[in-house]
Structures are given as C-alpha cells and as structure tokens.
C-alpha cells in the first residue's frame, strides 16, 4: 500500500473547538489515526491531555463516540466494550460491520497506572487497538515524570533531570506475544497510517505507540512539534518498528541504522533543541553525558536488530 498524505480521507476525529495547546501532538496523531480507522469506531480514553482538551461540557471536539474511564482501567474497559459489542452482533441486535474499538491513552496511563489492566487485556487477546500517545510525561497535570520520561529530562518531579532510563515498553509488549504491535511517530504520518490500517485488519489485541513531542512540556516552540519528532527518529532516540505475531520488522528510516546503512545524527541535534535538556549543556562533563546517551541509543538499535530474526 502506498497512500499519500493528500489522498487520505477528509474525515476528522478532532474538530475545531478543542482546548488543546497549539501544536498538541495528541491532536495531530489522533487526526491521522481517525483517517485510518474511519467513522465506524469507538474510543476509550483515560485522564490525560486528550480528555482535558475535549472542550467545555456539554460540548466535545471529538467526532467519534468516546468513553471516559478511570486511569487504571482502559484495558478492562476496551476489552469489555468489544466483548459486549460482539454479543450484540451474535444476538442479532446489531448488524453491519463491527466498529473498531480503540483506546487513546497517554504514557502515564499506559506505562504506569494502566499497565496491569493493559497487560491482562493483551494476555486475554481482547479485540481492540491500544494507542499510547507518548509525550514522555504526565503532561496535563503539570509535566510530572512518567516511566516513559527519558533519562536526564527535567520534569516538575525531576527538577535536576531524571536519573533513570525510561522503561522499554515496546519490548515488553513484544514479549506478550500479541498479534500485532508497532511503534510510530506523528512525524512519519504515512508510516503511522499504514500501521493503523494494518492493526484494524487484525483480530485480537493490537498495541501502537506513537511518539508525541509536547511543546510546553519539553520546552520547544509550538511550531516545531513535527520537526522535533523527526529529529527523535533521526537521532535514534525513538525507533520505528513493528511485529506481527512476534516477527519483528524495522521501519524506515530506523531500518537504515539496524542494517548498518546509515548512522543516527548526533544526540545534540535532538536534545539541544529542547529546554528540558538545557541543564546538560551547562555541565563541564557534557561531552561524556552525550557520549553515554549515544551509547544507549546504539545499544537499543543493536538490540532491535537482534530481534529481527529472533
Ligand atoms: C488514579 C488517578 N491518579 C491520578 C490522577 C491525576 N491525573 C490525571 S491525568 C494524569 C496524567 C496523565 O498522564 P498521561 O497518561 O501521560 O497523559 P497526558 O496528560 O500526558 O496526556 C494524572 C496523574 C487521576 N485522574 N487518577
Ligand atoms: Mg503523557
């Protein structure tokens, strides 16, 4: 499939009236996801920027039925919803194509507070797509650290920079033996679109994690969301890949790194544009820190490559 951006459906999940920040990555990503999933879908959300920006009650900017559930329960709620819909079809109460059930959850709701319910849904092979839009923090509550926050990033709960590396949740999901999973970026829209279309065509549990640079949280200009996302991928800080039934395939341009055809751009080109890392550039040992970050990226690329045939 080789669709082009200009050929995508004009159907919009996110309508004018959203209270999201300018350049909000959740809104950009959800618009693209909506074009791939189409009108016949149901969204399950947990507390997040996406919920906070719905707009003033009784209005909603979301042009898709949306169920708001408590933080820990996206996996259970989406799994239950999908089973309830199936039962309605079996009893003949609903006809036509079954709607796609999907979650729209942040990294806090995925990596941390909702992980137990999510992992259980994956193990049961519940029939929905879990989307994690990963803005690398608990953003709507004031930018606290999450399990997805990268090492050294300043957040309101890591004012001197985070001391631990992030959790590699994509690799954890790979080990859950689910039918389909993918990492994606809003800065590579056609790669994201293709992965969503694929996930929609597969029955069972699907996991798609979308890297989502957050201008106010990461401290860059609101017009630069897409550019920062691109630099994350080009520096190897975010890797693009997918796995169908556990078979890993690396997506372009990350595949250039795993196949040894190109090297990631220097980390400074990515982190140097974000205020959350500005403290690193004032340190006497900044070269050593950048070298460590580079080594961590190269290790992740090597590990991903090892998984291609494993
Ligand atoms: C059980 C529970 N704990 C804490 C909160 C407060 N809370 C609401 S949203 C949020 C952060 C969400 O982070 P994430 O899932 O990454 O979404 P983002 O805000 O980044 O879009 C928190 C801590 C809550 N609503 N429920
Ligand atoms: Mg978040």
GROMACS .gro file of C-alpha atoms and ligand atoms in nm:
model
  337
    1UNK     CA    1   0.000   0.000   0.000
    2UNK     CA    2   0.144   0.338  -0.090
    3UNK     CA    3  -0.115   0.600   0.005
    4UNK     CA    4  -0.010   0.967   0.004
    5UNK     CA    5  -0.097   1.224   0.268
    6UNK     CA    6  -0.312   1.422   0.025
    7UNK     CA    7  -0.514   1.108  -0.061
    8UNK     CA    8  -0.627   1.046   0.298
    9UNK     CA    9  -0.992   1.073   0.396
   10UNK     CA   10  -1.117   1.420   0.489
   11UNK     CA   11  -1.297   1.267   0.789
   12UNK     CA   12  -1.183   1.434   1.112
   13UNK     CA   13  -1.186   1.288   1.465
   14UNK     CA   14  -1.070   1.621   1.617
   15UNK     CA   15  -1.297   1.914   1.533
   16UNK     CA   16  -1.238   2.287   1.588
   17UNK     CA   17  -1.320   2.375   1.949
   18UNK     CA   18  -1.054   2.154   2.103
   19UNK     CA   19  -0.894   2.315   2.407
   20UNK     CA   20  -0.556   2.156   2.329
   21UNK     CA   21  -0.234   2.364   2.330
   22UNK     CA   22  -0.106   2.491   1.997
   23UNK     CA   23   0.097   2.217   1.830
   24UNK     CA   24  -0.056   1.946   2.054
   25UNK     CA   25   0.084   1.608   1.947
   26UNK     CA   26  -0.220   1.413   2.071
   27UNK     CA   27  -0.446   1.611   1.837
   28UNK     CA   28  -0.212   1.573   1.538
   29UNK     CA   29  -0.174   1.199   1.595
   30UNK     CA   30  -0.545   1.138   1.660
   31UNK     CA   31  -0.641   1.317   1.340
   32UNK     CA   32  -0.414   1.078   1.144
   33UNK     CA   33  -0.543   0.774   1.332
   34UNK     CA   34  -0.902   0.878   1.256
   35UNK     CA   35  -0.831   0.892   0.887
   36UNK     CA   36  -0.706   0.534   0.902
   37UNK     CA   37  -0.982   0.393   1.125
   38UNK     CA   38  -1.275   0.576   0.964
   39UNK     CA   39  -1.619   0.659   1.101
   40UNK     CA   40  -1.711   0.318   1.243
   41UNK     CA   41  -1.507   0.324   1.563
   42UNK     CA   42  -1.541   0.374   1.939
   43UNK     CA   43  -1.273   0.542   2.151
   44UNK     CA   44  -1.191   0.469   2.515
   45UNK     CA   45  -0.991   0.738   2.697
   46UNK     CA   46  -0.832   0.781   3.040
   47UNK     CA   47  -0.748   1.109   3.221
   48UNK     CA   48  -0.495   1.290   3.001
   49UNK     CA   49  -0.437   1.598   2.787
   50UNK     CA   50  -0.665   1.436   2.529
   51UNK     CA   51  -0.953   1.430   2.780
   52UNK     CA   52  -0.872   1.770   2.931
   53UNK     CA   53  -0.882   1.929   2.586
   54UNK     CA   54  -1.224   1.781   2.493
   55UNK     CA   55  -1.379   2.125   2.540
   56UNK     CA   56  -1.636   2.269   2.782
   57UNK     CA   57  -1.928   2.040   2.873
   58UNK     CA   58  -2.170   1.959   2.714
   59UNK     CA   59  -1.957   2.007   2.401
   60UNK     CA   60  -1.689   1.773   2.271
   61UNK     CA   61  -1.433   1.826   1.997
   62UNK     CA   62  -1.420   1.451   1.929
   63UNK     CA   63  -1.613   1.334   1.625
   64UNK     CA   64  -1.614   0.971   1.739
   65UNK     CA   65  -1.806   0.811   2.030
   66UNK     CA   66  -1.581   0.843   2.335
   67UNK     CA   67  -1.596   0.660   2.666
   68UNK     CA   68  -1.404   0.818   2.954
   69UNK     CA   69  -1.292   0.567   3.214
   70UNK     CA   70  -1.072   0.584   3.521
   71UNK     CA   71  -0.698   0.586   3.482
   72UNK     CA   72  -0.620   0.223   3.556
   73UNK     CA   73  -0.894   0.063   3.354
   74UNK     CA   74  -0.850   0.132   2.980
   75UNK     CA   75  -0.757  -0.230   2.908
   76UNK     CA   76  -1.051  -0.373   3.101
   77UNK     CA   77  -1.300  -0.119   2.964
   78UNK     CA   78  -1.199  -0.157   2.599
   79UNK     CA   79  -1.189  -0.536   2.627
   80UNK     CA   80  -1.533  -0.539   2.789
   81UNK     CA   81  -1.676  -0.300   2.532
   82UNK     CA   82  -1.550  -0.511   2.247
   83UNK     CA   83  -1.700  -0.830   2.400
   84UNK     CA   84  -2.031  -0.653   2.464
   85UNK     CA   85  -2.047  -0.541   2.100
   86UNK     CA   86  -1.968  -0.895   1.981
   87UNK     CA   87  -2.250  -1.031   2.196
   88UNK     CA   88  -2.493  -0.780   2.043
   89UNK     CA   89  -2.396  -0.899   1.695
   90UNK     CA   90  -2.430  -1.265   1.792
   91UNK     CA   91  -2.780  -1.198   1.925
   92UNK     CA   92  -2.871  -1.016   1.604
   93UNK     CA   93  -2.928  -0.683   1.780
   94UNK     CA   94  -2.658  -0.512   1.572
   95UNK     CA   95  -2.588  -0.559   1.203
   96UNK     CA   96  -2.322  -0.447   0.960
   97UNK     CA   97  -1.952  -0.413   1.019
   98UNK     CA   98  -1.841  -0.430   1.382
   99UNK     CA   99  -1.693  -0.096   1.495
  100UNK     CA  100  -1.321  -0.081   1.570
  101UNK     CA  101  -1.272  -0.040   1.944
  102UNK     CA  102  -0.961   0.157   2.033
  103UNK     CA  103  -0.810   0.328   2.334
  104UNK     CA  104  -0.646   0.672   2.330
  105UNK     CA  105  -0.424   0.682   2.634
  106UNK     CA  106  -0.111   0.874   2.740
  107UNK     CA  107   0.219   0.728   2.853
  108UNK     CA  108   0.125   0.776   3.219
  109UNK     CA  109  -0.192   0.573   3.160
  110UNK     CA  110  -0.001   0.311   2.960
  111UNK     CA  111   0.347   0.268   3.110
  112UNK     CA  112   0.249   0.324   3.472
  113UNK     CA  113  -0.104   0.348   3.607
  114UNK     CA  114  -0.284   0.134   3.346
  115UNK     CA  115  -0.017  -0.126   3.276
  116UNK     CA  116  -0.173  -0.404   3.482
  117UNK     CA  117  -0.510  -0.384   3.304
  118UNK     CA  118  -0.340  -0.343   2.969
  119UNK     CA  119  -0.113  -0.643   3.015
  120UNK     CA  120  -0.414  -0.852   3.119
  121UNK     CA  121  -0.606  -0.745   2.806
  122UNK     CA  122  -0.304  -0.839   2.593
  123UNK     CA  123  -0.285  -1.179   2.761
  124UNK     CA  124  -0.658  -1.239   2.702
  125UNK     CA  125  -0.607  -1.124   2.342
  126UNK     CA  126  -0.903  -0.884   2.374
  127UNK     CA  127  -1.011  -0.742   2.040
  128UNK     CA  128  -0.910  -0.373   2.037
  129UNK     CA  129  -0.621  -0.143   1.943
  130UNK     CA  130  -0.442   0.021   2.233
  131UNK     CA  131  -0.290   0.352   2.128
  132UNK     CA  132  -0.038   0.512   2.358
  133UNK     CA  133   0.045   0.868   2.257
  134UNK     CA  134   0.375   0.907   2.431
  135UNK     CA  135   0.457   1.265   2.528
  136UNK     CA  136   0.706   1.130   2.783
  137UNK     CA  137   0.540   1.274   3.098
  138UNK     CA  138   0.216   1.329   3.287
  139UNK     CA  139   0.158   1.644   3.088
  140UNK     CA  140  -0.192   1.770   3.168
  141UNK     CA  141  -0.128   1.766   3.542
  142UNK     CA  142   0.183   1.981   3.508
  143UNK     CA  143   0.455   1.768   3.348
  144UNK     CA  144   0.547   1.513   3.615
  145UNK     CA  145   0.785   1.231   3.522
  146UNK     CA  146   0.644   0.902   3.393
  147UNK     CA  147   0.802   0.564   3.318
  148UNK     CA  148   0.841   0.692   2.961
  149UNK     CA  149   1.039   1.005   3.054
  150UNK     CA  150   1.392   0.970   2.916
  151UNK     CA  151   1.699   0.990   3.137
  152UNK     CA  152   1.821   1.345   3.215
  153UNK     CA  153   1.492   1.514   3.116
  154UNK     CA  154   1.377   1.784   3.358
  155UNK     CA  155   1.016   1.750   3.473
  156UNK     CA  156   0.842   1.906   3.772
  157UNK     CA  157   0.921   1.593   3.976
  158UNK     CA  158   1.276   1.556   3.838
  159UNK     CA  159   1.394   1.919   3.863
  160UNK     CA  160   1.761   1.816   3.831
  161UNK     CA  161   1.696   1.576   3.544
  162UNK     CA  162   1.562   1.219   3.560
  163UNK     CA  163   1.817   0.976   3.699
  164UNK     CA  164   1.688   0.653   3.544
  165UNK     CA  165   1.644   0.543   3.184
  166UNK     CA  166   1.290   0.503   3.050
  167UNK     CA  167   1.104   0.176   3.053
  168UNK     CA  168   1.124  -0.001   2.716
  169UNK     CA  169   0.754  -0.080   2.700
  170UNK     CA  170   0.754  -0.173   2.330
  171UNK     CA  171   0.994  -0.458   2.407
  172UNK     CA  172   0.775  -0.565   2.699
  173UNK     CA  173   0.471  -0.574   2.468
  174UNK     CA  174   0.671  -0.775   2.214
  175UNK     CA  175   0.721  -1.043   2.480
  176UNK     CA  176   0.344  -1.058   2.536
  177UNK     CA  177   0.309  -1.249   2.206
  178UNK     CA  178   0.026  -1.031   2.072
  179UNK     CA  179  -0.096  -1.047   1.710
  180UNK     CA  180   0.033  -0.701   1.618
  181UNK     CA  181   0.228  -0.416   1.768
  182UNK     CA  182   0.410  -0.113   1.632
  183UNK     CA  183   0.596   0.198   1.731
  184UNK     CA  184   0.525   0.508   1.524
  185UNK     CA  185   0.572   0.884   1.517
  186UNK     CA  186   0.337   1.163   1.419
  187UNK     CA  187   0.629   1.299   1.218
  188UNK     CA  188   0.614   0.996   0.984
  189UNK     CA  189   0.241   1.015   0.902
  190UNK     CA  190   0.226   0.759   0.623
  191UNK     CA  191   0.418   0.503   0.829
  192UNK     CA  192   0.170   0.564   1.113
  193UNK     CA  193  -0.127   0.545   0.875
  194UNK     CA  194  -0.010   0.213   0.727
  195UNK     CA  195   0.037   0.062   1.074
  196UNK     CA  196  -0.310   0.170   1.189
  197UNK     CA  197  -0.474   0.027   0.875
  198UNK     CA  198  -0.289  -0.299   0.938
  199UNK     CA  199  -0.390  -0.310   1.304
  200UNK     CA  200  -0.754  -0.252   1.207
  201UNK     CA  201  -0.745  -0.557   0.979
  202UNK     CA  202  -0.623  -0.793   1.253
  203UNK     CA  203  -0.846  -0.954   1.519
  204UNK     CA  204  -0.723  -0.962   1.877
  205UNK     CA  205  -0.505  -0.730   2.081
  206UNK     CA  206  -0.300  -0.466   1.897
  207UNK     CA  207  -0.062  -0.214   2.051
  208UNK     CA  208   0.053   0.103   1.874
  209UNK     CA  209   0.273   0.356   2.049
  210UNK     CA  210   0.306   0.699   1.890
  211UNK     CA  211   0.593   0.927   1.985
  212UNK     CA  212   0.435   1.265   2.060
  213UNK     CA  213   0.665   1.563   2.130
  214UNK     CA  214   0.499   1.811   2.370
  215UNK     CA  215   0.599   2.177   2.317
  216UNK     CA  216   0.515   2.322   2.661
  217UNK     CA  217   0.646   2.017   2.847
  218UNK     CA  218   0.968   1.961   2.653
  219UNK     CA  219   1.014   2.334   2.606
  220UNK     CA  220   1.039   2.397   2.236
  221UNK     CA  221   0.847   2.629   2.004
  222UNK     CA  222   0.488   2.518   1.931
  223UNK     CA  223   0.551   2.523   1.555
  224UNK     CA  224   0.825   2.260   1.594
  225UNK     CA  225   0.627   1.953   1.711
  226UNK     CA  226   0.672   1.766   1.384
  227UNK     CA  227   1.037   1.869   1.344
  228UNK     CA  228   1.126   1.754   1.697
  229UNK     CA  229   0.956   1.420   1.628
  230UNK     CA  230   1.161   1.381   1.313
  231UNK     CA  231   1.484   1.456   1.499
  232UNK     CA  232   1.391   1.196   1.765
  233UNK     CA  233   1.374   0.930   1.496
  234UNK     CA  234   1.680   1.051   1.304
  235UNK     CA  235   1.890   1.055   1.622
  236UNK     CA  236   1.773   0.705   1.720
  237UNK     CA  237   1.613   0.836   2.040
  238UNK     CA  238   1.286   0.690   1.906
  239UNK     CA  239   1.292   0.371   1.696
  240UNK     CA  240   1.027   0.281   1.438
  241UNK     CA  241   0.938  -0.087   1.409
  242UNK     CA  242   0.650  -0.335   1.413
  243UNK     CA  243   0.590  -0.700   1.491
  244UNK     CA  244   0.324  -0.929   1.352
  245UNK     CA  245   0.286  -1.245   1.563
  246UNK     CA  246   0.624  -1.171   1.718
  247UNK     CA  247   0.806  -1.133   1.385
  248UNK     CA  248   0.991  -0.801   1.407
  249UNK     CA  249   1.028  -0.574   1.103
  250UNK     CA  250   1.210  -0.243   1.132
  251UNK     CA  251   1.055   0.058   0.954
  252UNK     CA  252   1.235   0.327   0.756
  253UNK     CA  253   1.438   0.532   0.846
  254UNK     CA  254   1.526   0.326   1.161
  255UNK     CA  255   1.600   0.028   0.933
  256UNK     CA  256   1.894   0.225   0.790
  257UNK     CA  257   2.052   0.207   1.137
  258UNK     CA  258   1.972  -0.159   1.212
  259UNK     CA  259   2.104  -0.260   0.868
  260UNK     CA  260   2.418  -0.052   0.913
  261UNK     CA  261   2.345   0.166   0.607
  262UNK     CA  262   2.343   0.498   0.798
  263UNK     CA  263   2.433   0.635   1.139
  264UNK     CA  264   2.196   0.829   1.363
  265UNK     CA  265   2.250   1.205   1.372
  266UNK     CA  266   2.432   1.335   1.687
  267UNK     CA  267   2.219   1.347   2.003
  268UNK     CA  268   2.294   1.716   2.046
  269UNK     CA  269   2.093   1.787   1.727
  270UNK     CA  270   1.787   1.645   1.907
  271UNK     CA  271   1.827   1.733   2.274
  272UNK     CA  272   1.988   2.071   2.205
  273UNK     CA  273   1.651   2.198   2.078
  274UNK     CA  274   1.461   2.118   2.400
  275UNK     CA  275   1.464   2.321   2.720
  276UNK     CA  276   1.414   2.004   2.932
  277UNK     CA  277   1.774   1.906   2.850
  278UNK     CA  278   1.925   2.259   2.866
  279UNK     CA  279   2.088   2.189   3.205
  280UNK     CA  280   2.305   1.920   3.042
  281UNK     CA  281   2.467   2.176   2.817
  282UNK     CA  282   2.584   2.378   3.118
  283UNK     CA  283   2.772   2.084   3.269
  284UNK     CA  284   3.151   2.054   3.247
  285UNK     CA  285   3.114   1.686   3.156
  286UNK     CA  286   2.856   1.740   2.881
  287UNK     CA  287   3.068   1.554   2.622
  288UNK     CA  288   3.076   1.245   2.842
  289UNK     CA  289   2.699   1.264   2.903
  290UNK     CA  290   2.628   1.299   2.531
  291UNK     CA  291   2.859   1.006   2.465
  292UNK     CA  292   2.663   0.794   2.718
  293UNK     CA  293   2.334   0.892   2.553
  294UNK     CA  294   2.473   0.795   2.215
  295UNK     CA  295   2.594   0.462   2.352
  296UNK     CA  296   2.245   0.392   2.492
  297UNK     CA  297   2.088   0.468   2.152
  298UNK     CA  298   2.336   0.240   1.971
  299UNK     CA  299   2.266  -0.037   2.224
  300UNK     CA  300   1.888  -0.006   2.163
  301UNK     CA  301   1.945  -0.020   1.787
  302UNK     CA  302   2.163  -0.330   1.828
  303UNK     CA  303   1.902  -0.499   2.047
  304UNK     CA  304   1.627  -0.419   1.799
  305UNK     CA  305   1.836  -0.565   1.514
  306UNK     CA  306   1.892  -0.881   1.721
  307UNK     CA  307   1.515  -0.920   1.748
  308UNK     CA  308   1.456  -0.911   1.371
  309UNK     CA  309   1.536  -1.278   1.323
  310UNK     CA  310   1.475  -1.384   1.680
  311LIG     C1  311  -0.590   0.720   3.977
  311LIG     C2  312  -0.557   0.860   3.934
  311LIG     N1  313  -0.437   0.912   3.970
  311LIG     C3  314  -0.404   1.037   3.929
  311LIG     C4  315  -0.489   1.112   3.855
  311LIG     C5  316  -0.450   1.253   3.813
  311LIG     N2  317  -0.410   1.256   3.674
  311LIG     C6  318  -0.498   1.290   3.578
  311LIG     S1  319  -0.428   1.288   3.425
  311LIG     C7  320  -0.277   1.248   3.489
  311LIG     C8  321  -0.157   1.233   3.400
  311LIG     C9  322  -0.181   1.162   3.272
  311LIG     O1  323  -0.059   1.138   3.207
  311LIG     P1  324  -0.061   1.069   3.067
  311LIG     O2  325  -0.138   0.942   3.072
  311LIG     O3  326   0.079   1.058   3.019
  311LIG     O4  327  -0.144   1.171   2.976
  311LIG     P2  328  -0.102   1.325   2.937
  311LIG     O5  329  -0.152   1.412   3.047
  311LIG     O6  330   0.046   1.329   2.924
  311LIG     O7  331  -0.173   1.349   2.809
  311LIG    C10  332  -0.284   1.233   3.628
  311LIG    C11  333  -0.169   1.196   3.714
  311LIG    C12  334  -0.613   1.055   3.818
  311LIG     N3  335  -0.701   1.121   3.740
  311LIG     N4  336  -0.644   0.929   3.860
  312LIG    MG1  337   0.188   1.176   2.887
   0.00000   0.00000   0.00000
